[in-house]
Short mmCIF file of C-alpha atoms and ligand atoms in Angstrom, two decimals:
data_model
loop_
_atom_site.label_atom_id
_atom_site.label_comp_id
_atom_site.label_asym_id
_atom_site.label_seq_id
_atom_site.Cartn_x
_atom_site.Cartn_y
_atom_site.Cartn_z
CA UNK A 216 36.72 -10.15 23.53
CA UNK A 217 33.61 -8.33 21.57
CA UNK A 218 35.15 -9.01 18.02
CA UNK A 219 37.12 -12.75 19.06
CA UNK A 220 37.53 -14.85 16.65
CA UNK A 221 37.73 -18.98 17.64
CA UNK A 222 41.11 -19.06 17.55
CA UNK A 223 41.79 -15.97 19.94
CA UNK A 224 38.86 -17.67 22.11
CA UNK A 225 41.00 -20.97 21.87
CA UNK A 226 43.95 -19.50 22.86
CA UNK A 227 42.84 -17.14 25.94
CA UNK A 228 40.59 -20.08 27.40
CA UNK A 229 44.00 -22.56 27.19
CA UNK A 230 45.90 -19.65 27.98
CA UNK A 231 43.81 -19.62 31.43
CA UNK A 232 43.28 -22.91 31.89
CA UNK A 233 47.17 -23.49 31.57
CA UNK A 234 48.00 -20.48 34.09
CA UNK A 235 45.69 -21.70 36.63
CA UNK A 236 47.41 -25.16 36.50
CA UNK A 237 51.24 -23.37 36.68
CA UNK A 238 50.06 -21.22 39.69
CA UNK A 239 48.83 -25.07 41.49
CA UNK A 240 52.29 -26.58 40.66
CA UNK A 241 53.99 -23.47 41.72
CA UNK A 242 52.15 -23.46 44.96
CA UNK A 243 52.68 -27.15 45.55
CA UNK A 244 56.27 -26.53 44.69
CA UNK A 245 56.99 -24.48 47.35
CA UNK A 246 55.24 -26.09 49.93
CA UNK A 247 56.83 -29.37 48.55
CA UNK A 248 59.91 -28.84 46.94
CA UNK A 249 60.85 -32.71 46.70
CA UNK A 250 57.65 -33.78 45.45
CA UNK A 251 57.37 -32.40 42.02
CA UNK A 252 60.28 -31.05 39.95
CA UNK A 253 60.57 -27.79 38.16
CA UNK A 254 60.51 -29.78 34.29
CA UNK A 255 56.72 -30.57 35.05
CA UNK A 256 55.78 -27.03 36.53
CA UNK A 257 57.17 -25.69 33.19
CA UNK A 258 56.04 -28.39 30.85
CA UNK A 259 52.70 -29.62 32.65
CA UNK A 260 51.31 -25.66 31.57
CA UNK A 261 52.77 -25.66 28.47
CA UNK A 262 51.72 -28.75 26.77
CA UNK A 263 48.32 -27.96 28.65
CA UNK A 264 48.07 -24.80 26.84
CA UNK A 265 49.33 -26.47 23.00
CA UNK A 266 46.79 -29.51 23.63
CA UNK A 267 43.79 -26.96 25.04
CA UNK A 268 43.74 -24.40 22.65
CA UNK A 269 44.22 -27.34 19.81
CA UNK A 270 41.15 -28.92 21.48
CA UNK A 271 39.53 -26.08 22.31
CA UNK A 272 39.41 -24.64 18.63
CA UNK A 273 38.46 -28.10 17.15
CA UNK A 274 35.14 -27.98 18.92
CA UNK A 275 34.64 -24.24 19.09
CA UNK A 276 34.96 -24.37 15.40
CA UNK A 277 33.29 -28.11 14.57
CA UNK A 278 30.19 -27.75 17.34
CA UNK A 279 29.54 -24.49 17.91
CA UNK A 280 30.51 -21.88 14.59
CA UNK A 281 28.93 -24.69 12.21
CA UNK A 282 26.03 -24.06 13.81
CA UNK A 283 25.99 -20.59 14.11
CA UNK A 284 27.15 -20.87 10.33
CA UNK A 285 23.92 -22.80 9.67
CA UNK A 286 21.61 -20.71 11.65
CA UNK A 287 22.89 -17.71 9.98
CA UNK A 288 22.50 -19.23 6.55
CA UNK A 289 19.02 -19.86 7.41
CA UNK A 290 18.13 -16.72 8.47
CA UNK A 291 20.16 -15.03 5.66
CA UNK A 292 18.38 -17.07 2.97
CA UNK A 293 14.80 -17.09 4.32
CA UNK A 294 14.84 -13.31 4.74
CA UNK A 295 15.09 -11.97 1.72
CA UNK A 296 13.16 -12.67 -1.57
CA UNK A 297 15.33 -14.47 -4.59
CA UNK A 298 14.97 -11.47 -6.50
CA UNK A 299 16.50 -8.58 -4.33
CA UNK A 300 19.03 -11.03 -2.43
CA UNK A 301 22.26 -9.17 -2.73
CA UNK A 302 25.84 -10.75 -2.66
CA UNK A 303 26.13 -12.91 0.33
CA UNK A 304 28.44 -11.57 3.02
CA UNK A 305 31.48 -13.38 3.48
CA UNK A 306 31.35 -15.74 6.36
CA UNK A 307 34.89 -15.37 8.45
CA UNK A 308 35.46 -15.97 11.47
CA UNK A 309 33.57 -12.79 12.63
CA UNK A 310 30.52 -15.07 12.27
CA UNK A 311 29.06 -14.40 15.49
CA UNK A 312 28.90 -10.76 14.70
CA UNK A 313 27.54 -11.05 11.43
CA UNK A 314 24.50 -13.71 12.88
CA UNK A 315 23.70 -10.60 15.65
CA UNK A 316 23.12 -8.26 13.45
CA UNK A 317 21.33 -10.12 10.91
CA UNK A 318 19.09 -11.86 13.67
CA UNK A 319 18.70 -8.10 14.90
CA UNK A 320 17.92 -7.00 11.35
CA UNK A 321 15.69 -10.25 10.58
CA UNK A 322 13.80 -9.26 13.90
CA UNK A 323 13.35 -5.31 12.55
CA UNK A 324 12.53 -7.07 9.31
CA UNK A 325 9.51 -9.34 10.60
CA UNK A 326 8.23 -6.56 13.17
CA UNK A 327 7.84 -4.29 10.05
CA UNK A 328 6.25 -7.10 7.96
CA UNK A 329 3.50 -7.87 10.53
CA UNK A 330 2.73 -4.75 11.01
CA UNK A 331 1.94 -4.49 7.28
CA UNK A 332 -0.29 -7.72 7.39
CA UNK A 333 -2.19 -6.09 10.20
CA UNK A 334 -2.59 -2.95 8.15
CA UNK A 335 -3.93 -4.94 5.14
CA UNK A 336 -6.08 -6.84 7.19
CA UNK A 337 -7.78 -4.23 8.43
CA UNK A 338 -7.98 -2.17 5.35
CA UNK A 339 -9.31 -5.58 3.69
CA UNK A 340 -12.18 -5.99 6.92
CA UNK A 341 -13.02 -1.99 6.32
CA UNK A 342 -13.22 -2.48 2.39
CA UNK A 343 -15.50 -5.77 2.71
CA UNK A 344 -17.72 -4.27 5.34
CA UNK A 345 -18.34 -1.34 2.85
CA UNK A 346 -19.02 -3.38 0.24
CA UNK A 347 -21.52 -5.26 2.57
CA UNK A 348 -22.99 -2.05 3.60
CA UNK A 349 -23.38 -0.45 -0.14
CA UNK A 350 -24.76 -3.92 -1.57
CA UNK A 351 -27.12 -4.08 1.83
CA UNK A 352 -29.57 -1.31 1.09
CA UNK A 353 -30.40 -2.03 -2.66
CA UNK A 354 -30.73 -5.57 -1.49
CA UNK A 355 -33.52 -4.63 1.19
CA UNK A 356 -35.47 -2.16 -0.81
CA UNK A 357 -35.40 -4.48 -4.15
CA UNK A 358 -37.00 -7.26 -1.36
CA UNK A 359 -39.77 -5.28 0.26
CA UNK A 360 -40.53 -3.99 -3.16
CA UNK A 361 -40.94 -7.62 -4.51
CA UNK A 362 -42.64 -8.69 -1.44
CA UNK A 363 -45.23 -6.13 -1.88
CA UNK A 364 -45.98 -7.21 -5.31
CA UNK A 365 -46.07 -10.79 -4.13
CA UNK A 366 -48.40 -10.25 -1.51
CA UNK A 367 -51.09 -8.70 -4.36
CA UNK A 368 -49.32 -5.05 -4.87
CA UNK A 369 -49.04 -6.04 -8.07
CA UNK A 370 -53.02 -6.30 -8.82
CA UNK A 371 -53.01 -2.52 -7.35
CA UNK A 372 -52.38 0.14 -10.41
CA UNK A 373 -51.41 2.57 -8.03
CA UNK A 374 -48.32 0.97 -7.50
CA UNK A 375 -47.29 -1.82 -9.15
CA UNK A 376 -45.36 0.16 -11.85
CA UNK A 377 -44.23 2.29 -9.00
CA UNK A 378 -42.52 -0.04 -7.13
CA UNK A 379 -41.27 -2.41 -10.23
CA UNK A 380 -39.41 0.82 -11.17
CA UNK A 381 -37.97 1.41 -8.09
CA UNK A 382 -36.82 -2.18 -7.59
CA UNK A 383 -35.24 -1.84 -11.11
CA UNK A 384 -33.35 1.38 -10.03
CA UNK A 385 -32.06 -0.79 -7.60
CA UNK A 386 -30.78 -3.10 -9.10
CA UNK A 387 -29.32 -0.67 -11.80
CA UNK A 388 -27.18 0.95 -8.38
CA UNK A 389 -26.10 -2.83 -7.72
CA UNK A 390 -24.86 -3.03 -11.15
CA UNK A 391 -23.12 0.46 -11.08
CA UNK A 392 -21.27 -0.24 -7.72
CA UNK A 393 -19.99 -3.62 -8.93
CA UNK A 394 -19.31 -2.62 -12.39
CA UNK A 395 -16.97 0.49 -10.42
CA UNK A 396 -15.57 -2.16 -7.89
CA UNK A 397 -14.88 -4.52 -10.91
CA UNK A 398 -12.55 -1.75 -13.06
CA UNK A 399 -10.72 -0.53 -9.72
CA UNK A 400 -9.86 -4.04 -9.06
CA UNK A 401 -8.66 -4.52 -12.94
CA UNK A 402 -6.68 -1.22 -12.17
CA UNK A 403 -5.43 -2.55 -9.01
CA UNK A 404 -4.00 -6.40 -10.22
CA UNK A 405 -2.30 -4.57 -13.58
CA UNK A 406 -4.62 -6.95 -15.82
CA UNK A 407 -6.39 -3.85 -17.00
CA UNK A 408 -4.84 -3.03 -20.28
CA UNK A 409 -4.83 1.02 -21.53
CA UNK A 410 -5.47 1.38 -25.05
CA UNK A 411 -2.80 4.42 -25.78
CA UNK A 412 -4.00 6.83 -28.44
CA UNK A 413 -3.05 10.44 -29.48
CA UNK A 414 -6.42 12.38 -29.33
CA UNK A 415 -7.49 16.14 -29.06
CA UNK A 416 -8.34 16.46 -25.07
CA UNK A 417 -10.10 19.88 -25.58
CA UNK A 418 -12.51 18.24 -28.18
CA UNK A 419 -13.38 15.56 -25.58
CA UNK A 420 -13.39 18.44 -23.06
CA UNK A 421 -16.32 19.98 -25.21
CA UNK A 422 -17.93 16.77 -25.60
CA UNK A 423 -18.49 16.01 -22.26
CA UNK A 424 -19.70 19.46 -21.40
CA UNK A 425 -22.11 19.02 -24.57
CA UNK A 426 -23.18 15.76 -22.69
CA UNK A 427 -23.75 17.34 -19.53
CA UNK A 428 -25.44 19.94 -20.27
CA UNK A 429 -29.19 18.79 -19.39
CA UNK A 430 -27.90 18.04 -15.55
CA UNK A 431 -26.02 21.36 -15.72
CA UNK A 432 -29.28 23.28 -16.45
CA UNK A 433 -31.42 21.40 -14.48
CA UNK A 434 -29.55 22.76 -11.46
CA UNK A 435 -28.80 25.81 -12.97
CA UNK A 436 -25.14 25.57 -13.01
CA UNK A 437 -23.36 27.17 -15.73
CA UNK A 438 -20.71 24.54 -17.87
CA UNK A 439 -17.96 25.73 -20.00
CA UNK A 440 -14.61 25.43 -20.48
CA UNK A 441 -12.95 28.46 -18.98
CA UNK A 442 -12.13 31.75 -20.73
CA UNK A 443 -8.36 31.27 -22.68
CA UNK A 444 -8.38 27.68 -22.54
CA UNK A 445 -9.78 26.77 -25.71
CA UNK A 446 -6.89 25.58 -27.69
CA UNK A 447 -6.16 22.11 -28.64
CA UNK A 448 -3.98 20.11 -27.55
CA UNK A 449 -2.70 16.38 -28.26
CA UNK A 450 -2.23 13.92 -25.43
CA UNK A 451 -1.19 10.19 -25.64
CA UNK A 452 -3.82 8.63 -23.62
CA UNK A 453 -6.51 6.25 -23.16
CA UNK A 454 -9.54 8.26 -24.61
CA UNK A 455 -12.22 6.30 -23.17
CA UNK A 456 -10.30 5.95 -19.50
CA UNK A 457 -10.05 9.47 -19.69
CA UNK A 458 -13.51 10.38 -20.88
CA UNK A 459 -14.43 8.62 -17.52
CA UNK A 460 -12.21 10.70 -15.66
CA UNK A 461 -13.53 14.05 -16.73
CA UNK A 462 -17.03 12.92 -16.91
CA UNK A 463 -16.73 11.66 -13.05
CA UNK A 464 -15.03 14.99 -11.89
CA UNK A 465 -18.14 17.21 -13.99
CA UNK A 466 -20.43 14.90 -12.56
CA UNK A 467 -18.92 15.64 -9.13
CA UNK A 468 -18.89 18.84 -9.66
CA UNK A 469 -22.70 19.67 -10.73
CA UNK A 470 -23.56 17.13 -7.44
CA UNK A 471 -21.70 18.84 -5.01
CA UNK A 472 -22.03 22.75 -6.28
CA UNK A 473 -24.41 25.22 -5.67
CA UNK A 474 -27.66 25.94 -7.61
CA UNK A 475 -26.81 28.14 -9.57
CA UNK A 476 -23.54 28.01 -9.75
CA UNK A 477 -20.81 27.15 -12.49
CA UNK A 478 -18.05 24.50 -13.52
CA UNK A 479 -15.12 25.62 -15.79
CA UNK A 480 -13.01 23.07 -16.87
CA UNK A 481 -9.58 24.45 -17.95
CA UNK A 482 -6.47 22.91 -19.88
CA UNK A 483 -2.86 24.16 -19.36
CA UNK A 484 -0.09 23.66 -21.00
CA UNK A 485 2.79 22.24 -18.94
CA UNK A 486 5.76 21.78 -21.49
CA UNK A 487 5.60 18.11 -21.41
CA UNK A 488 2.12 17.46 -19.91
CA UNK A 489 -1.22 19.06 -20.10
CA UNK A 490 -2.97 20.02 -16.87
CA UNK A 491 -6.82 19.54 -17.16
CA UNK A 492 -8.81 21.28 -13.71
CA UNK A 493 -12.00 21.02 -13.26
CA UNK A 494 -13.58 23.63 -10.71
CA UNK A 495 -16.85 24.45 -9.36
CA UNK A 496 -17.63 26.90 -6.86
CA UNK A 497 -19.95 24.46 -4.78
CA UNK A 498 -19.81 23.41 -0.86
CA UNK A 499 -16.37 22.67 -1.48
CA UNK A 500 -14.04 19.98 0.99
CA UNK A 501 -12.64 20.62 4.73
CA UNK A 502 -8.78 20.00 4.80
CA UNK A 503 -8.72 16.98 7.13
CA UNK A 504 -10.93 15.37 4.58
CA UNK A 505 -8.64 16.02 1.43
CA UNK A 506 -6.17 13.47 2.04
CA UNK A 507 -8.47 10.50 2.56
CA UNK A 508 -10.82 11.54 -0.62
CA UNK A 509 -9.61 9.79 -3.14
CA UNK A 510 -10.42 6.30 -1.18
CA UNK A 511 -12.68 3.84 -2.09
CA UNK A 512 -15.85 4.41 -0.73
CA UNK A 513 -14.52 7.39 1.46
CA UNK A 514 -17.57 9.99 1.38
CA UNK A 515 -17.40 13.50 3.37
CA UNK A 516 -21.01 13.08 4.23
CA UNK A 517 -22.38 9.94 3.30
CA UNK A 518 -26.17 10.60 3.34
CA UNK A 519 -25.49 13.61 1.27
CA UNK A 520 -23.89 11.05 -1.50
CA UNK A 521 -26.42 8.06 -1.04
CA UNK A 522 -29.03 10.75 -1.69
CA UNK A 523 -27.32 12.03 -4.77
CA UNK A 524 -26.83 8.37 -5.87
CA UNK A 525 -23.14 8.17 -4.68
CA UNK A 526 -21.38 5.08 -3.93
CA UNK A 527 -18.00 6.92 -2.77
CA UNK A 528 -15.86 5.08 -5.80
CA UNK A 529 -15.58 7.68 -8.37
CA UNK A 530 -12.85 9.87 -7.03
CA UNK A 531 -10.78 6.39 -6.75
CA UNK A 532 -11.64 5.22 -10.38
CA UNK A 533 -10.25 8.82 -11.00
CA UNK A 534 -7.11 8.07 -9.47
CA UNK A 535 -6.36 4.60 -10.17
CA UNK A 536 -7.18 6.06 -14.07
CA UNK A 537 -4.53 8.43 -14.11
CA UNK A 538 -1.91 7.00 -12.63
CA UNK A 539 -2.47 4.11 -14.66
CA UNK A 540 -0.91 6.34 -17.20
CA UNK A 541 1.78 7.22 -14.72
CA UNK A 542 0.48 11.05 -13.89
CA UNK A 543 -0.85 12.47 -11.18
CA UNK A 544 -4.20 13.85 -9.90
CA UNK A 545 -4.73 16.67 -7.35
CA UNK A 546 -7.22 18.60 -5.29
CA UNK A 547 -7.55 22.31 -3.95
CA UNK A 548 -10.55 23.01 -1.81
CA UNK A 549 -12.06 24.96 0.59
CA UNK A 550 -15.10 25.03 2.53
CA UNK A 551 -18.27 26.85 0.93
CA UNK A 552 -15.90 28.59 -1.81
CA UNK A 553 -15.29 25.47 -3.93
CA UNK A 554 -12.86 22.72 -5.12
CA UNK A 555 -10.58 22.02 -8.15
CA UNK A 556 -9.76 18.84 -9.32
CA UNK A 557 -6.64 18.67 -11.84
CA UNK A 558 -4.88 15.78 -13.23
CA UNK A 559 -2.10 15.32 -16.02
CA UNK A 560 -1.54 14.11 -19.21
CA UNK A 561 1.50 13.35 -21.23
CA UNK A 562 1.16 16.01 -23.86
CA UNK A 563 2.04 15.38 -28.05
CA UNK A 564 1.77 16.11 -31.53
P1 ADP B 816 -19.46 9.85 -4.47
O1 ADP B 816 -20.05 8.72 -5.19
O2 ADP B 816 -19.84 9.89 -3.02
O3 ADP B 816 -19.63 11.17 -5.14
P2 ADP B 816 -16.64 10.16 -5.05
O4 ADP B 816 -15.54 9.18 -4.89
O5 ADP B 816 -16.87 10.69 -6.41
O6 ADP B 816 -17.90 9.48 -4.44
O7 ADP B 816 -16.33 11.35 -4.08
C1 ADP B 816 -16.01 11.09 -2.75
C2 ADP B 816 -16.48 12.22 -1.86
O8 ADP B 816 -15.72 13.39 -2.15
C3 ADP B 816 -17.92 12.63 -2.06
O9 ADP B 816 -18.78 11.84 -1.28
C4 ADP B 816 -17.92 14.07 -1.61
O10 ADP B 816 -18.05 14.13 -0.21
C5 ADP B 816 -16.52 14.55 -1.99
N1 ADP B 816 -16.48 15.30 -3.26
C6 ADP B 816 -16.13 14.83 -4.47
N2 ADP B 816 -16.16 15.80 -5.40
C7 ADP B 816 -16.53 16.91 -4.77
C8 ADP B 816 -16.73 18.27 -5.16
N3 ADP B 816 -16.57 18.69 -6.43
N4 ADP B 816 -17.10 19.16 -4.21
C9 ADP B 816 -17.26 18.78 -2.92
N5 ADP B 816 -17.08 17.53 -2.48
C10 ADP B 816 -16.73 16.61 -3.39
#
């Protein structure tokens, strides 16, 4: 009976109906043999049996399967978006089955889509209560810097320019975290156009070491580009996208390493692609950090990076960068020996 269709349900229920109703006549027969004749006990079942499974069908098919047949076009044209709907099943008489297992499926479907919504709601509560919490401090110190001018600090020379410059720097770290939040967002909704260009990615290599090299000496770390990767090589990118990629991963590099220590950058060639790695030989990253690092505002130690003027969005800019232009970005690291950033680029002439 799993796989009936309305007719074979029709028939068995008639079928029944009209055996139970020959067995009574058949009974009655023998205990009164004068009182009905053997035409009815054979035709009484039969035209029972024609007339129920006639009736029987009618409403099986007119009451119940239409609605089934509308409930399962319902659920079949709710479920999936226009765009991926494939061919729609044909409805036979199987209907039953075929409303199971798409309720079934519909059910799996839903499940699986709340469980996303809950995910992106509580990604979007962590995100906004970082955002909160980055904006927060520059917000407080900018107002008790103010108020202390308003309430005559700024008749006292010993630190009226003090504190005017630290409000500024202040607000200069407001600007910086919502300029970052601003281009990750751009990066994020697609409306963030790349301006493709064929440029020399060892040149700009140089160029942001040349750039870097006050901060590098400052801390005593050594900047170059490393021994046998020197020659030039074309890539098809966004120059300026990528000049923020590279300078965010130096930057990184010189704030995280060692006095004293050294960045190489190095280029490879990788028959289609060019690999660029930067690597510095600083505190390096613990393994059960590495796969959350390239989050927004996800920070190993986050005093360490608010004192080094971190907001915990470069690494992501650095992602959502490259794989803007469809390539990939990577990171070895280890403890107190060092880590190596690498990403690709599509490589030309
Ligand atoms: P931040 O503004 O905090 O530097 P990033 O997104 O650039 O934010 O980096 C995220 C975190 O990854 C940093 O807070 C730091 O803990 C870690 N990190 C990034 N680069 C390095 C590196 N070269 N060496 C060690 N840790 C690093």
């Amino acid at each position: 009976m799993k796989n009936a269709t309305p007719r074979q349900i029709a028939t068995i229920s008639a079928l029944i109906i009209s055996g139970v109703i020959l067995l009574i006549l058949l009974v009655v027969k023998l205990l009164l043999p004068d009182y009905v004749n053997w035409i009815i006990v054979i035709a009484a079942p039969l035209v029972t049996f024609i007339s129920g499974s006639l009736v029987f069908y009618y409403f099986m098919e007119n009451f119940i399967y239409r609605k089934i047949k509308l409930i399962y076009k319902t659920i079949y044209d709710t479920k999936i978006p226009d765009g991926d709907k494939p061919s729609k099943p044909k409805i036979k008489n199987d209907i039953i089955d075929y409303a199971e297992s798409e309720v079934i499926e519909w059910k799996k479907s839903k499940t699986k889509e709340l469980k996303k919504r809950k995910k992106h709601e509580q990604f979007r509560k962590e995100f906004l209560g970082n955002v909160f919490h980055e904006l927060k401090t520059p917000i407080f110190n900018i107002q008790g810097y103010l108020e202390t001018l308003i309430d005559g600090g700024f008749k006292d020379e010993n630190i009226n320019f003090k504190f005017l410059n630290k409000a500024n720097k202040n607000v200069n770290r407001m600007a910086e975290i919502v300029d970052d939040l601003q281009m990750i967002s751009n990066l994020e909704d697609g409306s963030f156009a790349l301006s493709m260009n064929k440029f020399d990615i060892t040149k700009l290599v140089a160029e942001i070491i040349d750039q870097n090299d006050i901060r590098a000496s400052k801390k005593n770390i050594s900047l170059e580009i490393k021994e046998g990767c020197e020659k030039s090589f074309i890539v098809f990118a966004d120059r300026e996208m990528i000049q923020q990629v590279l300078n965010n991963l130096v930057t990184n590099s010189m704030k995280y390493g060692k006095d004293g220590g050294r960045t190489q950058v190095g280029i490879y060639d990788m028959n289609k692609n060019v690999l660029v790695e930067v690597t510095d030989n600083g505190i390096g990253i613990d393994t059960k950090h590495l796969p959350r690092i390239f989050e927004r505002f996800y920070r190993v130690d986050k005093d360490r990076s608010r004192e080094l003027g971190g907001s915990g969005l470069g690494l992501s800019i650095v992602k959502h960068i490259i794989e803007a232009h469809g390539q990939a970005v990577n990171v070895r690291s280890a403890p107190k020996v060092g880590s190596t950033f690498g990403f690709t680029l599509t490589k030309t002439k």
